[in-house]
Tab-separated table of C-alpha atoms in Angstrom:
chain	number	residue	atom	x	y	z
T	290	MET	CA	-0.182	-0.090	-0.226
T	291	HIS	CA	3.036	2.258	0.243
T	292	THR	CA	3.083	2.935	-3.913
T	293	LEU	CA	-0.605	4.204	-3.372
T	294	ASP	CA	-0.830	7.927	-3.192
T	295	PHE	CA	-3.655	9.762	-1.584
T	296	SER	CA	-2.434	13.063	-1.104
T	297	SER	CA	-4.659	14.844	-3.078
T	298	TRP	CA	-7.792	14.255	-5.249
T	299	HIS	CA	-5.439	14.050	-8.515
T	300	SER	CA	-3.557	11.691	-7.416
T	301	LEU	CA	-6.405	9.420	-5.317
T	302	LEU	CA	-8.194	9.545	-8.803
T	303	LEU	CA	-5.235	8.076	-10.615
T	304	THR	CA	-4.038	6.010	-8.324
T	305	LEU	CA	-7.824	4.327	-8.952
T	306	ILE	CA	-8.534	4.808	-12.366
T	307	GLY	CA	-4.635	3.085	-12.355
T	308	LEU	CA	-6.580	-0.111	-10.011
T	309	SER	CA	-9.026	-0.190	-12.357
T	310	VAL	CA	-7.272	-0.909	-15.349
T	311	ILE	CA	-5.245	-3.466	-13.634
T	312	THR	CA	-9.008	-5.273	-12.416
T	313	LEU	CA	-10.516	-4.922	-16.187
T	314	ILE	CA	-7.193	-6.648	-17.895
T	315	GLY	CA	-6.914	-9.536	-14.854
T	316	VAL	CA	-10.785	-9.791	-15.669
T	317	GLY	CA	-10.302	-10.272	-19.300
T	318	ILE	CA	-7.475	-12.354	-18.959
T	319	ARG	CA	-9.648	-14.576	-17.171
T	320	LEU	CA	-12.238	-15.009	-19.070
T	321	LEU	CA	-9.919	-15.314	-21.665
T	322	MET	CA	-8.683	-18.341	-20.416
T	323	MET	CA	-12.514	-19.151	-19.154
T	324	GLN	CA	-13.390	-19.593	-22.662
T	325	VAL	CA	-9.960	-21.283	-24.377
T	326	ILE	CA	-10.759	-23.847	-21.397
T	327	GLN	CA	-13.791	-24.041	-22.652
T	328	GLN	CA	-13.999	-24.694	-26.065
T	329	ARG	CA	-11.302	-27.108	-25.578
T	330	ARG	CA	-13.310	-29.423	-23.169
T	331	GLU	CA	-16.439	-29.165	-25.523
T	332	ARG	CA	-14.452	-29.852	-28.113
T	333	MET	CA	-12.715	-33.016	-26.325
T	334	ASN	CA	-16.805	-33.996	-24.847
T	335	ARG	CA	-17.887	-33.841	-29.040
T	336	GLN	CA	-14.566	-36.354	-29.314
T	337	ILE	CA	-15.857	-38.498	-26.624
T	338	ASN	CA	-19.130	-38.076	-27.816
T	339	GLU	CA	-18.585	-39.247	-31.195
T	340	ARG	CA	-15.597	-42.022	-30.388
T	341	LEU	CA	-18.277	-43.757	-28.163
T	342	ARG	CA	-21.449	-43.350	-30.518
T	343	THR	CA	-18.807	-45.210	-33.500
T	344	LEU	CA	-17.994	-48.064	-30.585
T	345	ILE	CA	-21.764	-48.276	-29.938
T	346	ALA	CA	-22.543	-48.755	-33.427
T	347	ALA	CA	-19.407	-51.743	-34.045
T	348	TYR	CA	-20.209	-53.164	-30.554
T	349	ARG	CA	-24.348	-53.659	-32.000
T	350	THR	CA	-22.418	-54.472	-35.448
T	351	LEU	CA	-20.117	-56.870	-33.803
T	352	GLY	CA	-23.000	-58.215	-30.946
T	353	GLY	CA	-26.323	-57.549	-31.987
T	354	SER	CA	-27.088	-61.629	-32.243
T	355	PHE	CA	-27.406	-64.447	-29.854
T	356	THR	CA	-28.940	-67.200	-31.460
T	357	GLY	CA	-28.168	-68.528	-35.088
T	358	ASP	CA	-24.640	-68.635	-36.863
T	359	LEU	CA	-22.717	-66.584	-34.156
T	360	VAL	CA	-19.329	-66.453	-36.207
T	361	VAL	CA	-18.047	-64.184	-39.183
T	362	ASP	CA	-17.793	-65.931	-42.966
T	363	PRO	CA	-14.827	-64.467	-44.533
T	364	ARG	CA	-15.475	-66.016	-48.133
T	365	HIS	CA	-16.088	-64.014	-50.807
T	366	ARG	CA	-18.427	-64.665	-53.581
T	367	ARG	CA	-16.204	-65.903	-56.339
T	368	GLU	CA	-16.027	-68.617	-53.690
T	369	MET	CA	-19.373	-69.368	-53.249
T	370	ARG	CA	-20.915	-69.524	-57.425
T	371	VAL	CA	-20.630	-73.158	-56.406
T	372	MET	CA	-23.859	-72.273	-54.851
T	373	THR	CA	-26.599	-72.409	-57.137
T	374	ASP	CA	-29.575	-73.047	-55.368
T	375	ALA	CA	-31.878	-69.838	-54.609
T	376	GLY	CA	-32.088	-70.840	-51.238
T	377	THR	CA	-28.342	-70.387	-50.948
T	378	ASP	CA	-27.317	-67.774	-53.480
T	379	SER	CA	-29.856	-65.676	-50.746
T	380	ALA	CA	-28.139	-67.274	-47.444
T	381	SER	CA	-24.407	-66.316	-49.179
T	382	ASP	CA	-25.311	-62.958	-50.136
T	383	ARG	CA	-26.564	-62.376	-46.476
T	384	ALA	CA	-23.142	-63.967	-45.228
T	385	ARG	CA	-21.536	-61.736	-47.546
T	386	ARG	CA	-22.983	-58.057	-46.150
T	387	ILE	CA	-22.576	-59.742	-42.318
T	388	ARG	CA	-18.972	-59.759	-43.654
T	389	ASP	CA	-18.974	-56.089	-45.204
T	390	ALA	CA	-20.514	-55.393	-41.853
T	391	VAL	CA	-18.028	-56.800	-39.801
T	392	GLU	CA	-14.939	-55.594	-41.796
T	393	ALA	CA	-16.225	-51.843	-41.353
T	394	ALA	CA	-16.968	-52.256	-37.896
T	395	LEU	CA	-13.106	-53.825	-36.820
T	396	SER	CA	-12.134	-50.730	-38.975
T	397	ASP	CA	-13.541	-48.465	-36.974
T	398	ILE	CA	-12.194	-50.139	-33.449
T	399	ILE	CA	-8.888	-50.177	-35.074
T	400	LEU	CA	-9.191	-46.515	-35.379
T	401	LEU	CA	-10.448	-45.159	-31.972
T	402	GLY	CA	-10.666	-47.860	-30.053
T	403	THR	CA	-8.505	-48.823	-26.905
T	404	GLU	CA	-5.350	-50.597	-26.738
T	405	GLU	CA	-6.965	-54.059	-25.907
T	406	HIS	CA	-9.507	-53.158	-28.583
T	407	VAL	CA	-7.228	-52.572	-31.187
T	408	ARG	CA	-5.509	-56.413	-30.774
T	409	LEU	CA	-8.147	-57.984	-30.917
T	410	ALA	CA	-9.777	-56.067	-33.846
T	411	GLU	CA	-6.412	-56.919	-35.287
T	412	ARG	CA	-6.269	-60.701	-34.471
T	413	ALA	CA	-10.027	-61.014	-36.038
T	414	ALA	CA	-8.964	-58.502	-39.308
T	415	HIS	CA	-5.867	-61.626	-39.720
T	416	GLU	CA	-8.106	-64.493	-38.689
T	417	LEU	CA	-10.686	-63.023	-41.910
T	418	VAL	CA	-7.571	-62.541	-44.467
T	419	ALA	CA	-6.094	-66.038	-43.718
T	420	GLY	CA	-9.944	-67.208	-44.969
T	421	GLN	CA	-10.803	-68.156	-41.257
T	422	ARG	CA	-14.630	-67.969	-39.739
T	423	VAL	CA	-13.997	-65.247	-36.645
T	424	HIS	CA	-15.624	-65.229	-33.659
T	425	THR	CA	-16.426	-61.830	-32.354
T	426	HIS	CA	-17.860	-62.581	-28.677
T	427	ALA	CA	-14.160	-61.487	-27.256
T	428	LEU	CA	-14.581	-57.983	-28.730
T	429	VAL	CA	-17.423	-57.453	-27.985
T	430	VAL	CA	-17.371	-58.283	-23.812
T	431	SER	CA	-14.315	-55.854	-23.842
T	432	LEU	CA	-16.383	-53.250	-25.760
T	433	ARG	CA	-19.399	-53.487	-24.032
T	434	ASP	CA	-17.160	-52.868	-20.104
T	435	PHE	CA	-15.451	-50.359	-21.766
T	436	ILE	CA	-18.855	-48.733	-23.073
T	437	ARG	CA	-19.949	-48.711	-20.006
T	438	GLU	CA	-17.757	-47.797	-18.123
T	439	ALA	CA	-17.908	-44.592	-20.029
T	440	LEU	CA	-21.153	-43.943	-19.294
T	441	ASP	CA	-20.774	-44.346	-15.624
T	442	LEU	CA	-23.050	-47.239	-15.581
T	443	ASP	CA	-22.810	-50.384	-12.979
T	444	PRO	CA	-20.788	-53.136	-14.361
T	445	ILE	CA	-22.429	-56.422	-15.229
T	446	PRO	CA	-23.169	-58.657	-12.454
T	447	SER	CA	-20.820	-61.559	-12.003
T	448	ASP	CA	-23.654	-63.798	-11.269
T	449	LEU	CA	-25.306	-63.017	-15.386
T	450	ALA	CA	-24.769	-65.617	-17.847
T	451	ILE	CA	-24.543	-63.595	-20.639
T	452	PRO	CA	-25.100	-66.503	-23.951
T	453	MET	CA	-22.161	-65.910	-26.144
T	454	GLN	CA	-22.849	-62.929	-29.232
T	455	GLY	CA	-22.379	-62.565	-32.410
T	456	PRO	CA	-22.450	-60.409	-35.403
T	457	THR	CA	-25.991	-58.904	-36.324
T	458	ARG	CA	-28.364	-60.832	-39.076
T	459	ILE	CA	-28.496	-58.915	-42.195
T	460	PRO	CA	-31.263	-59.329	-44.261
T	461	ALA	CA	-30.433	-60.333	-48.171
T	462	SER	CA	-30.883	-58.180	-51.057
T	463	GLY	CA	-32.488	-61.253	-52.659
T	464	ASN	CA	-35.978	-60.423	-51.057
T	465	ARG	CA	-35.628	-57.088	-51.700
T	466	ALA	CA	-35.005	-58.194	-55.662
T	467	LYS	CA	-37.563	-60.243	-55.797
T	468	ASP	CA	-39.958	-57.585	-54.245
T	469	ASP	CA	-38.879	-54.937	-56.515
T	470	GLY	CA	-39.477	-57.397	-59.772
T	471	LYS	CA	-42.963	-58.152	-58.852
T	472	LYS	CA	-43.504	-54.535	-58.591
T	473	ASP	CA	-42.125	-54.145	-62.578
T	474	LYS	CA	-44.191	-57.528	-63.046
T	475	ALA	CA	-47.239	-55.332	-62.474
T	476	ASP	CA	-46.671	-52.198	-63.871
T	477	GLY	CA	-45.931	-53.745	-67.132
T	478	GLY	CA	-49.056	-55.260	-66.835
T	479	GLY	CA	-50.955	-52.639	-66.227
T	480	GLY	CA	-48.898	-50.660	-69.321
T	481	GLY	CA	-50.131	-53.832	-71.682
T	482	MET	CA	-54.171	-53.311	-70.845
T	483	ASN	CA	-54.292	-49.775	-71.271
T	484	GLY	CA	-52.607	-50.406	-74.220
T	485	GLY	CA	-55.144	-52.954	-75.830
T	486	GLY	CA	-57.488	-53.285	-78.678
T	487	GLU	CA	-57.190	-52.815	-82.778
T	488	ASN	CA	-53.675	-52.239	-83.628
T	489	PHE	CA	-53.560	-50.036	-86.481
T	490	PRO	CA	-51.340	-49.150	-88.984
T	491	ALA	CA	-48.766	-46.287	-88.588
T	492	GLY	CA	-50.028	-42.495	-89.115
T	493	GLU	CA	-53.615	-43.879	-88.542
T	494	THR	CA	-56.167	-43.661	-86.091
T	495	GLY	CA	-59.347	-45.201	-85.087
T	496	SER	CA	-61.336	-42.923	-86.985
T	497	ASP	CA	-59.256	-42.247	-89.562
T	498	HIS	CA	-59.790	-46.295	-90.063
T	499	HIS	CA	-63.916	-46.441	-89.889
T	500	ASP	CA	-63.977	-43.409	-92.573
T	501	ALA	CA	-62.081	-45.206	-94.609
C-alpha cells in the first residue's frame, strides 16, 4: 500500500483509475482463459461422444445376435459360385453383407478403440484375411465393458451368464430384388391393359380407319 498516493484528489483519482485498469485487464485475461478452456473441453466432449457413438455402432454390428450362426464367414462371392440354388444364394449374400459390415466395424475399432480393442480387432482381421471363420464375442465383451464404464454405468453383475454374442443378422438383398421385380411386372401388366384394342398402321387413327 506504500505505492498508493492519497495526498490529493488528483493523485487518488489516478490511483483509482490505475487500479481499475489493472482489474479489468486481470478479469479480461481470466475470461479469455476460461473461454479457451471451455472450448477445449467442448471439443474433447465432442470427440469423446463421437468416439463412443462409433464404438457403440461397432458393438451392435459385432454383437447384435444371440442365436443362429455367430461367426463371420470370410468367403467372397467368387468362392461361393458353386452354390446355385436360390436358397443358398440368398444365404451366401447375407453372409457377404455381414462380413462387409464386420470389416467396417473392425476398421472403426482399430481407429478409435483402446489398445485392448485394437489388439482384438487386429487378430480378427488377420483371421478374416487368412480365410478363417471369426468369433467376435471376446471383442464384444471388451467393448461392452468399456462403453458401460465410459457412460458411468454399473458393471454387469458377475452372477449373470450372458449368452455368447455374434454379428447382427443383415437381411439379404435378394428378397428386396424379388419384391421389386414383382412390382415392375405388375406395372408392366397395367401398361399392357392400357394399350389393348385394335392395332392400326402407323400414321392412322381409329377414326381414319372407320372413315375409310
